[in-house]
Coordinates of C-alpha atoms in Angstrom, one line a residue:
X901 CA 59.4 -36.6 90.4
X902 CA 60.3 -35.8 86.6
X903 CA 63.4 -33.9 85.8
X904 CA 61.7 -33.4 82.3
X905 CA 58.1 -32.1 82.1
X906 CA 55.5 -34.9 82.5
X907 CA 55.0 -36.6 79.2
X908 CA 57.9 -35.5 77.5
X909 CA 59.9 -38.7 77.1
X910 CA 60.6 -41.3 74.7
X911 CA 57.1 -42.1 74.6
X912 CA 56.0 -38.8 73.2
X913 CA 58.5 -39.0 70.3
X914 CA 58.0 -42.4 69.3
X915 CA 55.7 -43.7 66.4
X916 CA 53.0 -44.4 69.1
X917 CA 52.4 -48.1 68.0
X918 CA 51.4 -50.4 70.7
X919 CA 51.2 -54.1 70.8
X920 CA 47.7 -55.4 72.0
X921 CA 47.1 -59.2 72.2
X922 CA 44.3 -60.4 70.1
X923 CA 43.6 -57.0 68.5
X924 CA 43.4 -58.5 65.0
X925 CA 43.1 -62.3 65.4
X926 CA 41.0 -64.0 68.2
X927 CA 43.8 -66.9 68.1
X928 CA 46.3 -64.4 69.4
X929 CA 46.5 -65.8 72.9
X930 CA 48.4 -64.9 75.9
X931 CA 50.3 -68.0 75.7
X932 CA 51.2 -67.4 71.9
X933 CA 52.5 -63.5 72.8
X934 CA 54.5 -64.7 75.8
X935 CA 56.2 -67.3 73.9
X936 CA 56.9 -64.7 71.2
X937 CA 58.5 -62.6 73.6
X938 CA 60.7 -65.3 75.0
X939 CA 61.8 -67.0 71.7
X940 CA 62.8 -63.6 70.4
X941 CA 64.6 -62.7 73.4
X942 CA 66.6 -65.9 73.0
X943 CA 64.9 -67.3 76.3
X944 CA 66.8 -64.6 78.5
X945 CA 63.2 -63.1 79.7
X946 CA 61.5 -64.4 83.0
X947 CA 58.3 -66.3 81.8
X948 CA 56.3 -65.1 84.6
X949 CA 56.9 -61.5 83.7
X950 CA 56.3 -62.2 80.0
X951 CA 53.0 -63.9 80.9
X952 CA 52.1 -61.0 82.9
X953 CA 52.8 -58.7 79.9
X954 CA 50.8 -60.8 77.5
X955 CA 47.8 -61.2 80.0
X956 CA 47.5 -57.5 80.4
X957 CA 47.9 -55.7 77.3
X958 CA 44.2 -55.3 76.7
X959 CA 43.4 -53.9 79.8
X960 CA 46.6 -51.7 79.8
X961 CA 45.4 -50.4 76.4
X962 CA 42.0 -49.9 77.8
X963 CA 43.5 -47.6 80.6
X964 CA 45.2 -45.5 77.8
X965 CA 41.9 -45.0 76.0
X966 CA 40.0 -44.2 79.2
X967 CA 42.6 -41.2 79.6
X968 CA 42.4 -39.9 76.1
X969 CA 44.2 -42.1 73.6
X970 CA 41.9 -41.9 70.7
X971 CA 43.0 -44.7 67.9
X972 CA 41.3 -44.9 64.4
X973 CA 38.6 -47.4 64.6
X974 CA 37.3 -49.9 61.8
X975 CA 33.9 -49.5 61.9
X976 CA 33.0 -52.8 60.4
X977 CA 34.9 -54.6 63.2
X978 CA 34.3 -52.4 65.8
X979 CA 38.0 -52.6 66.8
X980 CA 40.9 -50.1 66.5
X981 CA 42.6 -50.3 63.4
X982 CA 45.9 -52.3 63.5
X983 CA 48.9 -52.5 61.1
X984 CA 47.9 -55.5 59.2
X985 CA 51.1 -57.2 58.6
X986 CA 52.8 -58.7 62.0
X987 CA 56.0 -56.7 62.7
X988 CA 59.3 -58.4 62.7
X989 CA 59.4 -61.2 65.0
X990 CA 55.7 -61.3 65.9
X991 CA 53.6 -64.2 64.4
X992 CA 50.6 -62.2 64.7
X993 CA 49.3 -58.9 63.6
X994 CA 48.6 -57.1 66.7
X995 CA 50.4 -53.6 66.6
X996 CA 47.9 -50.5 66.8
X997 CA 49.1 -47.4 65.2
X998 CA 47.5 -43.9 66.2
X999 CA 47.2 -40.6 64.1
X1000 CA 49.4 -38.6 66.4
X1001 CA 52.1 -41.0 67.2
X1002 CA 53.6 -41.1 70.6
X1003 CA 52.1 -37.7 71.4
X1004 CA 48.7 -39.1 72.0
X1005 CA 50.1 -41.7 74.3
X1006 CA 52.3 -39.4 76.2
X1007 CA 49.3 -36.9 76.7
X1008 CA 47.0 -39.9 78.2
X1009 CA 49.7 -40.3 80.6
X1010 CA 49.9 -36.7 81.4
X1011 CA 46.1 -36.6 81.8
X1012 CA 46.4 -39.3 84.3
X1013 CA 48.8 -37.6 86.4
X1014 CA 48.0 -33.9 86.1
X1015 CA 44.1 -34.2 85.6
X1016 CA 43.8 -37.3 87.4
X1017 CA 42.9 -38.4 90.9
X1018 CA 45.0 -35.8 92.9
X1019 CA 48.6 -37.0 92.4
X1020 CA 51.3 -34.5 93.7
X1021 CA 54.0 -34.1 91.1
X1022 CA 57.3 -32.0 90.9
X1023 CA 58.4 -31.2 87.6
X1024 CA 62.4 -29.8 86.7
X1025 CA 63.5 -32.0 89.6
X1026 CA 66.3 -34.7 89.6
X1027 CA 65.6 -37.6 91.9
X1028 CA 69.2 -38.1 93.2
X1029 CA 68.9 -41.3 95.3
X1030 CA 66.7 -44.3 97.0
X1031 CA 67.3 -43.9 100.6
X1032 CA 67.2 -47.2 102.6
X1033 CA 67.6 -48.6 106.2
X1034 CA 69.1 -51.8 106.8
X1035 CA 67.2 -54.6 108.8
X1036 CA 67.5 -58.3 109.5
X1037 CA 65.6 -58.9 106.4
X1038 CA 67.5 -56.9 104.1
X1039 CA 67.5 -53.1 103.1
X1040 CA 64.1 -51.4 103.2
X1041 CA 63.2 -48.2 101.2
X1042 CA 62.8 -45.1 103.6
X1043 CA 62.3 -42.5 100.9
X1044 CA 64.5 -40.6 98.6
X1045 CA 66.5 -37.0 97.8
X1046 CA 65.6 -34.7 95.3
X1047 CA 67.3 -31.6 93.7
X1048 CA 64.5 -29.3 92.8
X1049 CA 66.4 -27.2 90.0
X1050 CA 63.4 -24.8 89.5
X1051 CA 63.1 -24.2 93.1
X1052 CA 66.8 -24.0 94.1
X1053 CA 66.6 -26.6 97.1
X1054 CA 67.4 -30.3 97.8
X1055 CA 64.4 -32.3 99.4
X1056 CA 64.3 -35.4 101.5
X1057 CA 60.9 -37.3 100.9
X1058 CA 59.8 -40.1 103.4
X1059 CA 58.2 -42.8 101.4
X1060 CA 57.8 -46.7 102.0
X1061 CA 57.8 -47.5 98.5
X1062 CA 59.6 -45.8 95.4
X1063 CA 58.7 -46.7 91.9
X1064 CA 61.7 -46.0 89.6
X1065 CA 60.3 -45.2 85.8
X1066 CA 62.8 -42.8 84.6
X1067 CA 63.6 -44.4 81.4
X1068 CA 66.7 -45.9 79.6
X1069 CA 70.6 -45.3 78.9
X1070 CA 70.7 -44.1 75.3
X1071 CA 72.3 -40.9 75.8
X1072 CA 75.4 -42.9 76.4
X1073 CA 75.7 -43.4 72.8
X1074 CA 74.7 -39.8 71.5
X1075 CA 74.5 -38.9 68.8
X1076 CA 73.8 -42.4 67.5
X1077 CA 70.7 -42.6 69.4
X1078 CA 67.0 -41.6 68.5
X1079 CA 66.3 -41.2 72.0
X1080 CA 65.7 -38.1 74.5
X1081 CA 68.3 -36.4 76.0
X1082 CA 67.4 -37.4 79.5
X1083 CA 68.1 -41.0 79.1
X1084 CA 71.1 -40.9 81.4
X1085 CA 70.8 -44.2 83.1
X1086 CA 69.2 -42.7 86.0
X1087 CA 66.9 -45.7 86.6
X1088 CA 69.8 -48.4 86.7
X1089 CA 72.2 -46.3 88.9
X1090 CA 69.5 -45.2 91.5
X1091 CA 68.7 -48.9 92.0
X1092 CA 72.4 -50.3 92.0
X1093 CA 73.5 -47.6 94.5
X1094 CA 70.4 -48.8 96.7
X1095 CA 71.6 -52.4 96.5
X1096 CA 69.0 -53.8 93.8
X1097 CA 70.3 -56.4 91.2
X1098 CA 70.4 -55.2 87.3
X1099 CA 69.8 -57.9 84.9
X1100 CA 70.4 -58.1 81.0
X1101 CA 72.5 -54.9 81.0
X1102 CA 74.8 -56.3 78.3
X1103 CA 71.3 -56.4 76.2
X1104 CA 71.1 -52.8 74.8
X1105 CA 68.9 -52.7 71.5
X1106 CA 70.2 -50.7 68.5
X1107 CA 67.7 -50.0 65.8
X1108 CA 69.3 -51.4 62.7
X1109 CA 67.8 -48.7 60.5
X1110 CA 68.9 -45.1 61.5
X1111 CA 69.9 -42.4 59.4
X1112 CA 73.8 -41.8 59.0
X1113 CA 73.6 -38.3 57.7
X1114 CA 73.2 -35.3 57.6
X1115 CA 74.7 -34.5 60.8
X1116 CA 71.0 -32.8 62.1
X1117 CA 69.5 -36.3 61.3
X1118 CA 72.1 -38.6 62.5
X1119 CA 70.7 -41.3 64.7
X1120 CA 67.1 -40.9 63.8
X1121 CA 64.8 -43.8 63.0
X1122 CA 64.5 -45.0 59.2
X1123 CA 62.2 -47.8 59.6
X1124 CA 61.5 -51.2 61.2
X1125 CA 62.3 -54.7 59.8
X1126 CA 58.5 -55.3 59.6
X1127 CA 58.0 -52.2 57.3
X1128 CA 60.8 -53.3 54.9
X1129 CA 58.1 -55.2 52.8
X1130 CA 58.3 -58.7 51.3
X1131 CA 61.2 -57.8 49.1
X1132 CA 63.2 -55.6 51.3
X1133 CA 66.9 -56.9 51.8
X1134 CA 70.2 -55.0 53.5
X1135 CA 73.0 -54.6 51.3
X1136 CA 76.8 -54.1 51.9
X1137 CA 78.9 -51.1 50.4
X1138 CA 79.6 -53.0 47.1
X1139 CA 75.8 -53.8 46.7
X1140 CA 76.0 -57.5 47.8
X1141 CA 73.2 -58.8 49.8
X1142 CA 74.1 -59.6 53.3
X1143 CA 70.4 -60.4 54.7
X1144 CA 67.1 -61.2 53.0
X1145 CA 63.7 -61.6 54.3
X1146 CA 64.4 -58.6 56.2
X1147 CA 60.7 -58.1 56.9
X1148 CA 60.6 -61.3 59.0
X1149 CA 64.0 -60.7 60.9
X1150 CA 64.1 -59.3 64.5
X1151 CA 65.8 -55.7 65.1
X1152 CA 68.7 -57.8 66.6
X1153 CA 69.3 -60.0 63.6
X1154 CA 69.1 -56.9 61.5
X1155 CA 71.6 -55.0 63.4
X1156 CA 74.1 -57.9 63.7
X1157 CA 74.3 -58.1 60.0
X1158 CA 75.4 -54.8 59.6
X1159 CA 77.9 -54.6 62.4
X1160 CA 79.4 -58.0 61.1
X1161 CA 79.8 -56.4 57.4
X1162 CA 81.1 -53.3 58.9
X1163 CA 83.7 -55.2 61.2
X1164 CA 84.8 -56.9 57.9
X1165 CA 85.6 -53.9 55.9
X1166 CA 82.2 -54.0 53.8
X1167 CA 80.4 -50.9 55.3
X1168 CA 80.0 -47.6 54.2
X1169 CA 82.5 -44.7 55.1
X1170 CA 79.9 -43.8 57.6
X1171 CA 80.0 -47.1 59.2
X1172 CA 76.7 -48.0 57.6
X1173 CA 75.1 -50.6 55.0
X1174 CA 72.2 -50.1 52.5
X1175 CA 68.4 -50.9 53.3
X1176 CA 67.3 -51.5 49.8
X1177 CA 63.5 -51.4 49.3
X1178 CA 63.3 -50.8 45.7
X1179 CA 61.8 -54.1 44.6
X1180 CA 59.0 -53.3 46.5
X1181 CA 57.8 -50.2 44.4
X1182 CA 58.8 -51.6 40.8
X1183 CA 55.8 -53.6 40.3
X1184 CA 52.9 -51.9 38.9
X1185 CA 50.2 -53.9 40.7
X1186 CA 51.5 -54.3 44.2
X1187 CA 53.7 -51.4 44.3
X1188 CA 51.0 -48.9 45.3
X1189 CA 50.0 -51.2 48.2
X1190 CA 53.6 -51.2 49.5
X1191 CA 53.8 -47.4 49.1
X1192 CA 50.3 -47.2 51.1
X1193 CA 51.4 -49.7 53.7
X1194 CA 54.7 -48.0 54.5
X1195 CA 53.3 -44.4 54.6
X1196 CA 50.4 -45.5 57.0
X1197 CA 52.4 -47.3 59.1
X1198 CA 55.4 -44.9 59.5
X1199 CA 54.2 -41.5 58.4
X1200 CA 56.6 -39.5 60.6
X1201 CA 59.5 -41.6 59.6
X1202 CA 58.8 -41.1 56.0
X1203 CA 58.8 -37.3 56.4
X1204 CA 62.0 -37.8 58.2
X1205 CA 63.7 -40.0 55.4
X1206 CA 62.5 -37.3 52.6
X1207 CA 64.0 -34.4 54.4
X1208 CA 67.2 -36.2 55.3
X1209 CA 67.6 -38.3 51.9
X1210 CA 65.6 -36.6 49.5
X1211 CA 62.4 -37.2 47.3
X1212 CA 63.8 -40.4 45.5
X1213 CA 64.7 -42.1 48.9
X1214 CA 61.2 -41.3 50.1
X1215 CA 59.5 -43.1 47.2
X1216 CA 61.9 -46.1 47.9
X1217 CA 63.5 -45.4 44.3
X1218 CA 67.0 -45.7 45.8
X1219 CA 68.4 -47.7 48.9
X1220 CA 68.8 -45.9 52.2
X1221 CA 72.3 -45.6 54.0
X1222 CA 71.5 -46.9 57.6
X1223 CA 73.3 -47.8 60.7
X1224 CA 72.2 -49.0 64.1
X1225 CA 71.4 -46.6 66.5
X1226 CA 70.8 -47.1 70.4
X1227 CA 67.1 -47.2 71.0
X1228 CA 66.5 -49.2 74.1
X1229 CA 68.0 -51.0 76.9
X1230 CA 66.3 -54.5 77.6
X1231 CA 68.2 -54.9 80.9
X1232 CA 67.1 -53.2 84.0
X1233 CA 66.2 -53.8 87.8
X1234 CA 65.8 -57.1 88.7
X1235 CA 61.9 -57.6 89.5
X1236 CA 59.0 -59.9 89.8
X1237 CA 56.0 -59.7 87.7
X1238 CA 54.3 -56.9 89.7
X1239 CA 57.6 -54.8 89.4
X1240 CA 58.8 -55.4 92.8
X1241 CA 62.7 -55.3 93.3
X1242 CA 63.8 -59.2 93.7
X1243 CA 67.2 -60.7 94.9
X1244 CA 68.9 -64.0 95.6
X1245 CA 66.8 -64.1 98.9
X1246 CA 65.3 -61.6 101.3
X1247 CA 68.2 -60.4 102.7
X1248 CA 69.6 -59.2 99.1
X1249 CA 66.3 -57.7 98.1
X1250 CA 65.6 -54.1 98.3
X1251 CA 62.1 -54.1 99.9
X1252 CA 60.0 -51.2 98.9
X1253 CA 61.7 -50.7 95.4
X1254 CA 59.6 -51.2 92.3
X1255 CA 60.3 -50.6 88.6
X1256 CA 58.3 -49.9 85.5
X1257 CA 58.7 -49.2 81.8
X1258 CA 62.5 -49.1 80.6
X1259 CA 63.7 -49.1 84.0
X1260 CA 62.7 -53.1 84.6
X1261 CA 64.6 -56.1 83.2
X1262 CA 63.4 -59.5 82.5
X1263 CA 60.4 -58.6 80.1
X1264 CA 62.6 -58.5 76.7
X1265 CA 65.8 -60.6 77.1
X1266 CA 68.1 -60.0 74.2
X1267 CA 65.6 -58.3 71.7
X1268 CA 62.6 -56.4 72.1
X1269 CA 59.8 -56.9 69.6
X1270 CA 58.6 -53.5 67.9
X1271 CA 55.2 -51.9 69.6
X1272 CA 56.0 -53.6 72.9
X1273 CA 57.5 -51.0 74.7
X1274 CA 54.5 -48.6 75.0
X1275 CA 52.4 -51.6 76.3
X1276 CA 55.0 -52.5 78.8
X1277 CA 55.1 -48.7 80.5
X1278 CA 51.3 -49.1 80.9
X1279 CA 51.0 -52.6 82.1
X1280 CA 54.1 -52.7 84.5
X1281 CA 53.0 -48.9 85.7
X1282 CA 49.7 -50.3 86.9
X1283 CA 51.2 -53.4 88.4
X1284 CA 54.0 -51.8 90.3
X1285 CA 51.5 -48.9 91.3
X1286 CA 49.2 -51.3 92.6
X1287 CA 51.9 -53.2 94.8
X1288 CA 53.8 -49.9 96.1
X1289 CA 50.1 -48.5 96.8
X1290 CA 49.5 -51.7 98.9
X1291 CA 52.7 -51.5 100.7
X1292 CA 52.1 -47.6 101.7
X1293 CA 48.6 -48.2 103.4
X1294 CA 48.3 -47.5 106.8
X1295 CA 49.6 -50.4 108.8
X1296 CA 51.5 -52.2 106.2
X1297 CA 54.9 -53.1 107.0
X1298 CA 57.1 -50.4 105.7
X1299 CA 59.7 -47.8 106.6
X1300 CA 57.5 -45.1 108.4
X1301 CA 59.3 -45.0 111.7
X1302 CA 62.9 -44.0 109.9
X1303 CA 64.0 -41.0 111.8
X1304 CA 64.2 -37.7 109.8
X1305 CA 68.0 -37.6 110.6
X1306 CA 68.2 -40.7 108.2
X1307 CA 67.0 -39.0 105.3
X1308 CA 68.7 -35.6 106.0
X1309 CA 72.0 -37.5 106.2
X1310 CA 71.4 -38.5 102.5
X1311 CA 71.5 -34.8 101.4
X1312 CA 74.7 -33.8 102.9
X1313 CA 77.1 -35.2 100.1
X1314 CA 75.2 -33.5 97.4
X1315 CA 74.8 -30.4 99.4
X1316 CA 78.5 -30.4 99.7
X1317 CA 79.1 -30.2 96.0
X1318 CA 77.5 -26.8 95.7
X1319 CA 80.4 -24.5 95.3
X1320 CA 83.2 -27.0 95.2
X1321 CA 86.4 -25.6 94.0
X1322 CA 88.3 -27.8 91.6
X1323 CA 91.1 -27.9 89.1
X1324 CA 88.8 -28.2 85.9
X1325 CA 86.2 -25.4 85.2
X1326 CA 82.5 -26.6 85.5
X1327 CA 82.2 -26.9 81.6
X1328 CA 84.7 -29.8 81.6
X1329 CA 81.5 -31.7 83.0
X1330 CA 80.2 -31.5 79.6
X1331 CA 83.7 -32.5 78.1
X1332 CA 83.6 -35.7 80.3
X1333 CA 80.3 -36.7 79.2
X1334 CA 81.1 -36.4 75.4
X1335 CA 84.2 -38.3 76.4
X1336 CA 82.3 -41.4 78.0
X1337 CA 79.8 -41.0 75.0
X1338 CA 82.6 -41.7 72.3
X1339 CA 84.0 -44.5 74.6
X1340 CA 80.6 -46.4 74.8
X1341 CA 80.0 -46.3 71.3
X1342 CA 83.5 -47.8 70.5
X1343 CA 83.4 -50.3 73.2
X1344 CA 79.9 -51.3 74.2
X1345 CA 78.2 -50.1 71.4
X1346 CA 76.4 -52.6 68.4
X1347 CA 79.9 -54.5 68.2
X1348 CA 82.1 -55.6 71.0
X1349 CA 85.3 -57.6 71.8
X1350 CA 87.2 -58.7 74.9
X1351 CA 90.0 -56.2 74.5
X1352 CA 87.4 -53.4 73.9
X1353 CA 85.7 -54.2 77.1
X1354 CA 88.8 -53.8 79.0
X1355 CA 89.5 -50.5 77.3
X1356 CA 85.9 -49.5 78.6
X1357 CA 86.7 -50.4 82.0
X1358 CA 90.0 -48.3 81.8
X1359 CA 88.2 -45.2 80.1
X1360 CA 85.7 -45.4 83.0
X1361 CA 88.3 -45.1 85.8
X1362 CA 89.9 -42.4 84.2
X1363 CA 86.6 -40.4 83.6
X1364 CA 85.7 -41.1 87.4
X1365 CA 89.2 -39.6 88.6
X1366 CA 88.7 -36.5 86.5
X1367 CA 85.2 -36.1 87.5
X1368 CA 86.2 -35.5 90.9
X1369 CA 88.4 -32.4 90.1
X1370 CA 85.5 -30.6 88.4
X1371 CA 84.4 -27.5 90.1
X1372 CA 80.9 -27.0 90.9
X1373 CA 79.0 -23.5 90.9
X1374 CA 77.4 -22.3 93.9
X1375 CA 74.3 -21.4 92.5
X1376 CA 71.1 -22.9 93.8
X1377 CA 68.4 -22.4 91.2
X1378 CA 69.1 -24.4 88.1
X1379 CA 72.8 -25.2 88.7
X1380 CA 73.6 -26.7 85.4
X1381 CA 77.1 -27.7 86.6
X1382 CA 75.7 -29.8 89.5
X1383 CA 73.1 -31.3 87.2
X1384 CA 75.9 -32.4 84.6
X1385 CA 78.0 -34.0 87.4
X1386 CA 75.0 -35.9 88.6
X1387 CA 74.0 -37.3 85.4
X1388 CA 77.6 -38.0 84.6
X1389 CA 77.7 -40.0 87.7
X1390 CA 74.6 -42.0 86.7
X1391 CA 76.1 -42.8 83.1
X1392 CA 79.4 -43.9 84.6
X1393 CA 77.5 -46.4 87.1
X1394 CA 75.1 -47.6 84.3
X1395 CA 78.2 -48.0 81.6
X1396 CA 80.0 -49.9 84.4
X1397 CA 77.1 -52.3 84.7
X1398 CA 76.7 -52.6 81.1
X1399 CA 80.6 -53.3 80.6
X1400 CA 80.7 -55.8 83.6
X1401 CA 77.5 -57.8 82.3
X1402 CA 79.3 -57.9 78.9
X1403 CA 82.4 -59.1 80.0
X1404 CA 80.4 -62.0 81.8
X1405 CA 78.6 -63.2 78.4
X1406 CA 81.4 -64.2 75.9
X1407 CA 79.0 -65.5 73.3
X1408 CA 77.0 -63.3 70.9
X1409 CA 73.5 -63.4 72.2
X1410 CA 70.8 -61.2 70.7
X1411 CA 71.6 -57.6 70.7
X1412 CA 75.2 -58.4 72.4
X1413 CA 77.4 -59.0 69.3
X1414 CA 80.8 -60.2 70.3
X1415 CA 83.0 -60.1 67.4
X1416 CA 85.5 -62.4 69.0
X1417 CA 82.9 -64.8 70.3
X1418 CA 80.7 -67.6 68.9
X1419 CA 77.0 -67.0 67.9
X1420 CA 75.0 -68.8 70.8
X1421 CA 72.3 -71.4 69.5
X1422 CA 68.9 -70.9 70.6
X1423 CA 68.3 -74.5 70.2
X1424 CA 70.9 -76.1 72.1
X1425 CA 71.8 -73.4 74.5
X1426 CA 71.3 -73.5 78.2
X1427 CA 69.8 -69.8 78.7
X1428 CA 70.9 -67.5 81.4
X1429 CA 70.7 -64.1 82.4
X1430 CA 73.6 -62.2 83.9
X1431 CA 72.9 -60.3 87.2
X1432 CA 75.1 -57.7 88.3
X1433 CA 75.4 -55.9 91.6
X1434 CA 77.3 -52.9 93.1
X1435 CA 78.9 -53.1 96.4
X1436 CA 78.5 -50.4 98.9
X1437 CA 82.1 -49.5 98.0
X1438 CA 81.5 -49.4 94.2
X1439 CA 82.8 -52.7 93.4
X1440 CA 80.6 -54.9 90.8
X1441 CA 80.1 -58.5 90.7
X1442 CA 78.1 -60.9 88.5
X1443 CA 76.0 -64.1 88.8
X1444 CA 74.4 -66.3 86.1
X1445 CA 70.5 -66.8 86.5
X1446 CA 69.4 -70.1 84.8
X1447 CA 66.3 -69.2 82.8
X1448 CA 63.8 -72.0 81.5
X1449 CA 64.3 -73.0 77.5
X1450 CA 61.4 -72.9 75.3
X1451 CA 60.2 -76.8 75.2
X1452 CA 62.0 -78.2 72.5
X1453 CA 58.8 -79.3 70.6
X1454 CA 57.3 -75.9 70.5
X1455 CA 60.6 -74.4 69.8
X1456 CA 61.2 -76.5 66.6
X1457 CA 57.7 -75.9 65.5
X1458 CA 58.4 -72.1 66.0
X1459 CA 61.9 -72.5 64.2
X1460 CA 60.1 -74.6 61.3
X1461 CA 57.4 -72.0 60.8
X1462 CA 59.6 -69.2 60.6
X1463 CA 62.3 -71.0 58.3
X1464 CA 59.3 -71.9 55.9
X1465 CA 58.2 -68.1 55.9
X1466 CA 61.7 -67.1 54.9
X1467 CA 62.2 -69.6 52.2
X1468 CA 59.1 -68.4 50.7
X1469 CA 60.4 -64.9 50.5
X1470 CA 63.6 -66.2 48.8
X1471 CA 61.3 -67.9 46.4
X1472 CA 59.2 -65.1 45.8
X1473 CA 62.2 -62.9 45.0
X1474 CA 63.3 -65.5 42.3
X1475 CA 60.0 -65.3 40.7
X1476 CA 59.3 -63.3 37.1
X1477 CA 58.2 -60.0 37.8
X1478 CA 54.6 -60.3 36.6
X1479 CA 53.8 -63.6 38.7
X1480 CA 55.6 -62.0 41.6
X1481 CA 53.5 -59.0 41.2
X1482 CA 50.3 -60.9 41.2
X1483 CA 51.1 -63.0 44.3
X1484 CA 52.1 -59.8 46.3
X1485 CA 49.1 -58.0 45.1
X1486 CA 46.8 -60.7 46.6
X1487 CA 48.6 -60.9 49.8
X1488 CA 48.4 -57.0 50.3
X1489 CA 44.9 -57.1 49.2
X1490 CA 44.1 -59.8 51.9
X1491 CA 46.1 -57.9 54.8
X1492 CA 44.9 -54.5 53.8
X1493 CA 42.0 -54.6 51.5
X1494 CA 41.5 -52.8 48.2
X1495 CA 43.2 -49.4 47.6
X1496 CA 40.7 -46.5 46.8
X1497 CA 40.6 -45.8 43.1
X1498 CA 42.3 -42.5 43.3
X1499 CA 45.2 -44.0 45.2
X1500 CA 45.6 -46.6 42.5
X1501 CA 45.4 -44.0 39.8
X1502 CA 47.9 -41.8 41.5
X1503 CA 50.1 -44.7 42.2

């Protein structure tokens, strides 16, 4: 079931860069990649899930290639061409780009479904709720209910397993997002209403470098920390450096630097700061290498930068005004390494519920490293698919005996909405969505406070009350007022989960920046994940799940190496231009090979 055409998702509009372990260096082991994920995520990820991710990047990438993904291949090495430098937070180069970006990956997934092994599918269909029955061992999935907008009908579907893979929540922050309109928090709301736990919902990733203007380009991506080059820095509105060594920073670090500068009154009038890459291009020998690296790594983004900011900006001859934009939710449904819903015990686990992609939590914790999301979808799509298939086979324990009445009953409240009278016209539903989006940016956006979270709770209550009075058209086919109301309900539930989790975590960790709280220390902290649960009556509760800390010896080694790399970049910026230029040329040539003579002459 897909409310958008299959393949038309965030995958399709992404840059199409996929993390594949050992794609460049053989010493890039599963243990190294798993540790990268845990340390970058402040030890909030579930180690069993990060280990599964690290083990399966290669077979998942092979699966995509079997379904039509065509990377550029380095003929000399016999391997797909990878980005030559590690993206921010990665310790190894392991990210493979693709000539047609995310379109190629979305089309591979489309091939698997539409031209694959006889999979039945329905597009333009809103999956409204997971239906469960209650047993002594806890809730068990019985199926789901769907609004088929194109067909003008409601459908109840019997199924012993449901895989939720309906993306993230970034539409909560529109227009300050680079994500697709369909990201209305459906994944989290559906699971929470079914009784599943959600984890890490306070950890919403805001890409640090998104365009502030003009309005048509607001929220679109303008680069990654890893593409800032050896000399890229962040500056406040007065030109003061607020963060150096940007290339080696995580997305969370860069976003936090901008957020704090803006909160202190040092941001631009549009609530941003400046990403300054100019030092990378002013040197005659290394400058052409940086330009080639930037345009090869982010070709579509550089077109966007030129269109939004002009030619000088696209040539990195002037700084870019940027601010954080909502990009990804690291939180999601609490699952095990096979994507199966998990709870505190059997009776608090929704049996038969699975998740994959952005719908699942536990993979990234407080910060997602660049190029990992496209791998995540394929990895846990396969894992949850295999587990769900095993549950659905004849003879497997499931919910096949559930009476039709139980499924049909779940459709009653939705059918009753059609033609509902109300004191507010149907268009008010869209106005309430915009009101919610403004509140989300102000109170659960990149910067948060305790008072702001209380204001968010109040706004949620007011919007819920107002939504009850919105009239709904009686049309059966493509009833937009019904769709708006269903999505608003999901957005409200998801915003409530995010707010509740944020109230539980009073210190700043990763993407969760509390302006009124201390910064948690990775070195001395006792890591925990915040789990949230919704009762049948709609009340939310939280619990803290202890996570294992990275062993101190390994953590100290990681932090020491990271610190040394950042110090080397600081020292590099202090060197005379000529010496700096020669050092950088050598580094680029080692990573990228020689420029073609024509490119060097043109540069």
